[in-house]
Coordinates of N, CA and C in Angstrom, one line a residue:
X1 N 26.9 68.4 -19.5 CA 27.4 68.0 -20.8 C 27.7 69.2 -21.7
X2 N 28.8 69.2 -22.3 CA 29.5 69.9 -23.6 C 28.8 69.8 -24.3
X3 N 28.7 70.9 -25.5 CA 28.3 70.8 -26.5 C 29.1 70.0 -27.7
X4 N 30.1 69.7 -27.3 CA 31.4 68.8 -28.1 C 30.4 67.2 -28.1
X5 N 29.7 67.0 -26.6 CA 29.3 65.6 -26.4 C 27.9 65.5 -26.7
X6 N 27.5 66.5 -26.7 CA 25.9 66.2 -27.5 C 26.5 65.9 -28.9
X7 N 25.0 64.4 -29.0 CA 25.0 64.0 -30.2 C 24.0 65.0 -31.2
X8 N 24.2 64.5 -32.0 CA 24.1 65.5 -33.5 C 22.3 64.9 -33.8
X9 N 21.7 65.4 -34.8 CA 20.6 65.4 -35.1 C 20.3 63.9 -35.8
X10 N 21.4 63.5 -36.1 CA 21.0 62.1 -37.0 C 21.5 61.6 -36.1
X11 N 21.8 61.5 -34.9 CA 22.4 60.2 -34.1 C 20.7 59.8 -33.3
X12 N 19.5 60.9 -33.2 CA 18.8 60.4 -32.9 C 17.9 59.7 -33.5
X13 N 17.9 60.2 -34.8 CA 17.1 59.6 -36.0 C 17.1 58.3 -36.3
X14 N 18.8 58.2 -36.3 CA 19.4 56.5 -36.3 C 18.8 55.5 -35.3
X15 N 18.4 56.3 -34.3 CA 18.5 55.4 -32.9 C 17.4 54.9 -33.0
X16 N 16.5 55.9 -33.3 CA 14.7 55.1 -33.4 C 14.6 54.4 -34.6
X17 N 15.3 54.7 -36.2 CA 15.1 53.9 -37.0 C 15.7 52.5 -36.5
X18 N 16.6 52.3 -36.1 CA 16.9 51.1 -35.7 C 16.7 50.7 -34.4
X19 N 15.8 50.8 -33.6 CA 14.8 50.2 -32.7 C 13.4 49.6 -33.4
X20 N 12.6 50.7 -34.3 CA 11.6 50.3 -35.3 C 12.5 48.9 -36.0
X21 N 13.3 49.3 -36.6 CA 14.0 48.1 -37.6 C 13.9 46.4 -36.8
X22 N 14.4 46.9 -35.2 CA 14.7 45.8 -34.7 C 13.8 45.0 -34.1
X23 N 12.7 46.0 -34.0 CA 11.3 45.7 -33.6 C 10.7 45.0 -34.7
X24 N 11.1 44.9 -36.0 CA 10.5 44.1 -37.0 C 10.9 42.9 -36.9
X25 N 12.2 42.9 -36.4 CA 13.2 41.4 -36.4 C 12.8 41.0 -35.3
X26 N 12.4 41.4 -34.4 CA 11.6 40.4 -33.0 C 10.6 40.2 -33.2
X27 N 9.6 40.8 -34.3 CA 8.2 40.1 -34.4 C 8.5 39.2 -35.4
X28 N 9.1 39.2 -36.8 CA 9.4 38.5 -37.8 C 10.2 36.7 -36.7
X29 N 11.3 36.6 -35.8 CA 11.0 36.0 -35.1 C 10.0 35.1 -34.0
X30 N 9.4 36.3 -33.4 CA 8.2 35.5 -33.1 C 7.0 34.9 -33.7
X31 N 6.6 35.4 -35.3 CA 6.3 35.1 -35.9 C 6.6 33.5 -36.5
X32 N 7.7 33.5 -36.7 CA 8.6 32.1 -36.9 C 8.2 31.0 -36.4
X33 N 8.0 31.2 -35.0 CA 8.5 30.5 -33.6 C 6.7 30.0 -33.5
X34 N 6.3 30.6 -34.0 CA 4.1 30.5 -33.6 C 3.4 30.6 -34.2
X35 N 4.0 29.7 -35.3 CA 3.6 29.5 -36.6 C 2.3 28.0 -36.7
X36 N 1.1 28.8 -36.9 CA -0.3 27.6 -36.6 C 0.3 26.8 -37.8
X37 N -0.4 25.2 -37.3 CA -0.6 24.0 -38.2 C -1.2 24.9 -39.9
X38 N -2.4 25.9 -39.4 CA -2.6 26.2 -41.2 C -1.9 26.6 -41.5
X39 N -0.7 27.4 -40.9 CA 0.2 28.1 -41.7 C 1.5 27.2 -42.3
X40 N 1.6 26.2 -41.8 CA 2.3 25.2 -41.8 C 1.7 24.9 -43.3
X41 N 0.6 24.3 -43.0 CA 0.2 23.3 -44.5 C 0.1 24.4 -45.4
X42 N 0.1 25.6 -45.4 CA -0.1 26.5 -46.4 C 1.4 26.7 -47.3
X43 N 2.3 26.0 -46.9 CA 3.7 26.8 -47.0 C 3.8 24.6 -48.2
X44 N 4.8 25.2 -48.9 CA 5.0 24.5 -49.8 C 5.9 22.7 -49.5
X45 N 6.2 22.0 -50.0 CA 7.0 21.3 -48.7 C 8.2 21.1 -48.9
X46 N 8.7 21.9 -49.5 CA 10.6 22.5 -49.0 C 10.2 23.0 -47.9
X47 N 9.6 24.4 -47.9 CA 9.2 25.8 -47.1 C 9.3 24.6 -45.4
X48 N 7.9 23.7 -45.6 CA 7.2 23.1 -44.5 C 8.7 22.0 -44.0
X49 N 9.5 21.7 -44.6 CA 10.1 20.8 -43.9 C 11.9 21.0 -43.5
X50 N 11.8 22.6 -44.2 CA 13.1 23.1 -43.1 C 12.8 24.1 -42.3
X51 N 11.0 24.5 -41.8 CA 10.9 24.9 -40.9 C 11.2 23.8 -39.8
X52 N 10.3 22.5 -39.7 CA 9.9 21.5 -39.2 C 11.5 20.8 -38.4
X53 N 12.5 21.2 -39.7 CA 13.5 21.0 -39.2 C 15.0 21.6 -38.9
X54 N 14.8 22.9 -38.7 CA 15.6 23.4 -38.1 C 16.2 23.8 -36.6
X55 N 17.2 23.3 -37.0 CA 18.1 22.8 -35.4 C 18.0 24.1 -34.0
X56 N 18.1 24.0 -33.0 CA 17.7 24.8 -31.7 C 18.9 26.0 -32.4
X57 N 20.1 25.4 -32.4 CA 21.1 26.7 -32.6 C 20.6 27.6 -33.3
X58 N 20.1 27.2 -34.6 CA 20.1 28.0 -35.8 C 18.7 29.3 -35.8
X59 N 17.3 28.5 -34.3 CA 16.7 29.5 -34.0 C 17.0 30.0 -32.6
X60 N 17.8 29.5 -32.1 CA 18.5 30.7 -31.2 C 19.4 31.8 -31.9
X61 N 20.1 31.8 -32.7 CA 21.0 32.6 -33.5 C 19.8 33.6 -33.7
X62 N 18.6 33.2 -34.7 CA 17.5 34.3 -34.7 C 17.4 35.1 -33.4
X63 N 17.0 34.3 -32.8 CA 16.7 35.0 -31.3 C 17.4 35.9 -30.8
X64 N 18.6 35.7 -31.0 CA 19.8 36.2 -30.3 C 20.1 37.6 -31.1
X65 N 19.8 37.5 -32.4 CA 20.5 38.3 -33.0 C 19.5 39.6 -33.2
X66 N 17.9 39.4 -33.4 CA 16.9 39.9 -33.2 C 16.8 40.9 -31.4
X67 N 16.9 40.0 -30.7 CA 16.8 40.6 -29.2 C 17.8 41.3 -28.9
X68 N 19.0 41.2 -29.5 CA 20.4 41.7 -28.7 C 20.3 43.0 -29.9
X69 N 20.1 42.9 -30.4 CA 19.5 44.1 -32.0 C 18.6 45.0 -31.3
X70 N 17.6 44.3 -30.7 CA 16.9 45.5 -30.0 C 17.6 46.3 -29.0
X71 N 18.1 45.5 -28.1 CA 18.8 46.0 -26.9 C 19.6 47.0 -27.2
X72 N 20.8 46.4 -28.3 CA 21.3 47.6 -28.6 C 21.2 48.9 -28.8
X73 N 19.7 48.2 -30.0 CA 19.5 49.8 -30.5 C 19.1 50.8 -29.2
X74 N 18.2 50.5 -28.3 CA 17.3 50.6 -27.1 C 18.6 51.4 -26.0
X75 N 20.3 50.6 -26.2 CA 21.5 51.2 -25.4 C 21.8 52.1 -26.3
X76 N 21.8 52.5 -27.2 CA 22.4 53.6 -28.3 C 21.5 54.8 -28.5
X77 N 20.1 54.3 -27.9 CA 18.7 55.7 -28.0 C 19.9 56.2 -26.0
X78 N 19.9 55.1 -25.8 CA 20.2 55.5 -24.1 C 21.4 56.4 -24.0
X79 N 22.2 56.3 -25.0 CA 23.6 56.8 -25.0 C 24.8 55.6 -24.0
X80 N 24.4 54.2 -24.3 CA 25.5 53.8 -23.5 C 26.6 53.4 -24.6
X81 N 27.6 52.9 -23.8 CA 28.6 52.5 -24.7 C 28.6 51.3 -25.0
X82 N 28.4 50.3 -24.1 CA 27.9 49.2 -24.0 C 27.1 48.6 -25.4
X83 N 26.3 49.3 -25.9 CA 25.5 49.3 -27.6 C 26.5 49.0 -28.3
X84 N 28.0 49.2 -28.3 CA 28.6 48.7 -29.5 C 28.6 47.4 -29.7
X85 N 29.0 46.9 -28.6 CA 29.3 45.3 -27.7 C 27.8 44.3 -28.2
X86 N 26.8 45.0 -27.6 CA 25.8 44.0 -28.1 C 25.5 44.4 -29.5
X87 N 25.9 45.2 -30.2 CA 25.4 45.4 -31.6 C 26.9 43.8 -32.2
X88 N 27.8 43.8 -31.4 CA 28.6 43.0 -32.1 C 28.1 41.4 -32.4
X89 N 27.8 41.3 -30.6 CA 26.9 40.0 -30.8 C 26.0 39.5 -31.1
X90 N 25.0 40.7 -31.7 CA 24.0 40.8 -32.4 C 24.6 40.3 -33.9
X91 N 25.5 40.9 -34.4 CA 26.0 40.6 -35.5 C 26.4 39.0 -36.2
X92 N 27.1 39.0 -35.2 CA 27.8 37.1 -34.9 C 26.8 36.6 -35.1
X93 N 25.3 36.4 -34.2 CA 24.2 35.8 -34.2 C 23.6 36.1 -35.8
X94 N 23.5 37.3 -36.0 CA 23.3 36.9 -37.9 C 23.8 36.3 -38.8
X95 N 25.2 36.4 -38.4 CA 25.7 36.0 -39.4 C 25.8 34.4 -39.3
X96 N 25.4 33.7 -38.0 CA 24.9 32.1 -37.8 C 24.0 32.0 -38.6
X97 N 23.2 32.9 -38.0 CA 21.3 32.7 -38.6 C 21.5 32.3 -40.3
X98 N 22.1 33.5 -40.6 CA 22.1 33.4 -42.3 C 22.8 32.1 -42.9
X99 N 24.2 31.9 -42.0 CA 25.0 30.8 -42.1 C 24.1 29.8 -42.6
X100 N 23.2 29.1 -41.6 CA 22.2 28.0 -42.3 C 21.0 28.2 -42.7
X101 N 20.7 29.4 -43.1 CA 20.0 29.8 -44.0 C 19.9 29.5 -45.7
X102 N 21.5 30.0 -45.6 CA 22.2 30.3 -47.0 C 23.1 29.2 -47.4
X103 N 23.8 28.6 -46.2 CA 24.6 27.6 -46.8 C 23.8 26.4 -46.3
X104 N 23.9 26.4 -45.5 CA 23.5 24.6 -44.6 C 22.2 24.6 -45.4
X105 N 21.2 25.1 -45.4 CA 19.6 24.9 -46.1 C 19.7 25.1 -47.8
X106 N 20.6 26.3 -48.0 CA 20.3 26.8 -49.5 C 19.0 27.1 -49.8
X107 N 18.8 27.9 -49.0 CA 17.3 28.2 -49.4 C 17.7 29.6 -51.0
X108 N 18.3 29.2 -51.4 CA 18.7 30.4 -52.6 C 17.6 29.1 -53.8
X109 N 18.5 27.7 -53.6 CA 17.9 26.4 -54.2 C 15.9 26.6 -54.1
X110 N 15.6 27.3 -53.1 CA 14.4 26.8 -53.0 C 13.3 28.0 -53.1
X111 N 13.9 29.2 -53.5 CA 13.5 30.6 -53.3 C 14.1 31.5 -54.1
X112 N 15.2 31.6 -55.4 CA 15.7 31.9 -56.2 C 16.6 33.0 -55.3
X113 N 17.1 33.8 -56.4 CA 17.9 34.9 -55.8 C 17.4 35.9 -55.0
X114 N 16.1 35.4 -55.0 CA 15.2 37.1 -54.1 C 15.6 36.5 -52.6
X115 N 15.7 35.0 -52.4 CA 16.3 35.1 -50.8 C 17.9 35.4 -50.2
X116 N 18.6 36.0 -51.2 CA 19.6 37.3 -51.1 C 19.2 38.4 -50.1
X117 N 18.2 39.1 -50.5 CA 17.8 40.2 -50.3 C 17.8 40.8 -48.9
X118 N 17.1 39.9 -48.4 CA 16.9 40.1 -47.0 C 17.9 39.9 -46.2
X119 N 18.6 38.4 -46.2 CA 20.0 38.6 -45.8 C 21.1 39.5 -46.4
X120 N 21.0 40.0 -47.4 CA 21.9 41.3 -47.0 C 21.9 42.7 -46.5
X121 N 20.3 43.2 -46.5 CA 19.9 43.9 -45.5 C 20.4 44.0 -44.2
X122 N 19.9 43.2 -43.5 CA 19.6 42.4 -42.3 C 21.8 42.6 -41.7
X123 N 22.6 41.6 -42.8 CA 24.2 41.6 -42.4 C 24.3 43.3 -42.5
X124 N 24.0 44.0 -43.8 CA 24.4 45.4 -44.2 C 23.7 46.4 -42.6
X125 N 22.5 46.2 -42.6 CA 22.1 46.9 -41.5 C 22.9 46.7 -40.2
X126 N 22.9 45.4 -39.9 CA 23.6 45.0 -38.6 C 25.3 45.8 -38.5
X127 N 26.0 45.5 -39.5 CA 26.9 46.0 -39.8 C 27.1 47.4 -39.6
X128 N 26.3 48.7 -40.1 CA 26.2 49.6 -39.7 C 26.1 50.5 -39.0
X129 N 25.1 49.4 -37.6 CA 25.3 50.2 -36.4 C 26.4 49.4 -35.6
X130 N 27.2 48.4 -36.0 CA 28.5 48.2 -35.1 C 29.0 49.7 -35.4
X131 N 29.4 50.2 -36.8 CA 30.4 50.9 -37.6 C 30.0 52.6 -36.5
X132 N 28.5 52.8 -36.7 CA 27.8 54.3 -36.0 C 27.8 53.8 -34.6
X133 N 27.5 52.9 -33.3 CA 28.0 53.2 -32.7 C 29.1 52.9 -31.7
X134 N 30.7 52.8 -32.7 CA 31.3 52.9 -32.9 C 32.2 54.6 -32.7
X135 N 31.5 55.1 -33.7 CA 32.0 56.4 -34.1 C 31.4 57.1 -32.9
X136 N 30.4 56.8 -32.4 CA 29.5 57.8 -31.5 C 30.6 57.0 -30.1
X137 N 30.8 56.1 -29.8 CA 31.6 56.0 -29.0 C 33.0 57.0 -28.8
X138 N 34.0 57.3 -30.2 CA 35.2 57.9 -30.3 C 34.8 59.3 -30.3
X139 N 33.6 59.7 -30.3 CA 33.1 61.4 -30.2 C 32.4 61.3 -29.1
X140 N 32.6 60.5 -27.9 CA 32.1 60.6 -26.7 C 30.6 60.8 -26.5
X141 N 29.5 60.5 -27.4 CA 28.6 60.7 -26.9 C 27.6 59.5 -26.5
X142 N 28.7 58.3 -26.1 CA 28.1 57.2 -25.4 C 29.4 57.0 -24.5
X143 N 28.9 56.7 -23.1 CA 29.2 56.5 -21.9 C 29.1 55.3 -21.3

């Protein structure tokens, strides 16, 4: 390897922050998914009855977008190129997830404007590492 194709000091920094990041989104998912009866009755009953009823797609999109989020990041610590590809479909899968989040549920209606927040983290972050590894693809330091 060239010194042209070694990556730079922030391409590794990126890589673990967003492995850590994605590692929140796969627990925050599984979290979701194994959720006890008390936690259930603890939660209010909007909260309780668009968990109770949200459709397979809309937590596979979680799933999807959380897991393929890791992977990515996990191909972009690796140096593959492949990381751009699943950061994309990682992205798609957010932007479902939020989809009926935000429109189909309106949980904005049932959680004010602070349930903004996170979805746009979550699109802004995702979006990001399409954009970086991207770039790290055209400066050859993913293969």
């Amino acid at each position: 390897m060239n010194q042209s194709n070694k990556p730079k000091g922030w391409f590794w920094i990126i890589s673990i922050i967003a492995i850590i990041w994605n590692i929140f989104g796969v627990l925050a998912y599984i979290g979701s998914v194994t959720l006890s009866s008390e936690q259930l009755e603890a939660m209010s009953e909007a909260e309780r009855n668009i968990r109770e009823t949200t459709p397979s797609w809309a937590t596979s999109a979680f799933a999807l977008a959380t897991f393929l989020g890791l992977l990515g990041s996990i191909l972009l610590l690796l140096r593959k190129a492949i990381a751009e590809k699943v950061f994309i479909l990682s992205f798609v899968a957010i932007l479902v997830q939020f989809y009926y989040a935000l429109i189909v549920v309106d949980s904005i209606s049932i959680h004010g404007t602070a349930a903004l927040i996170m979805p746009l983290i979550v699109i802004l972050f995702g979006f990001a590492l399409i954009i970086i590894s991207r770039k790290c693809v055209a400066k050859g330091w993913l293969n």
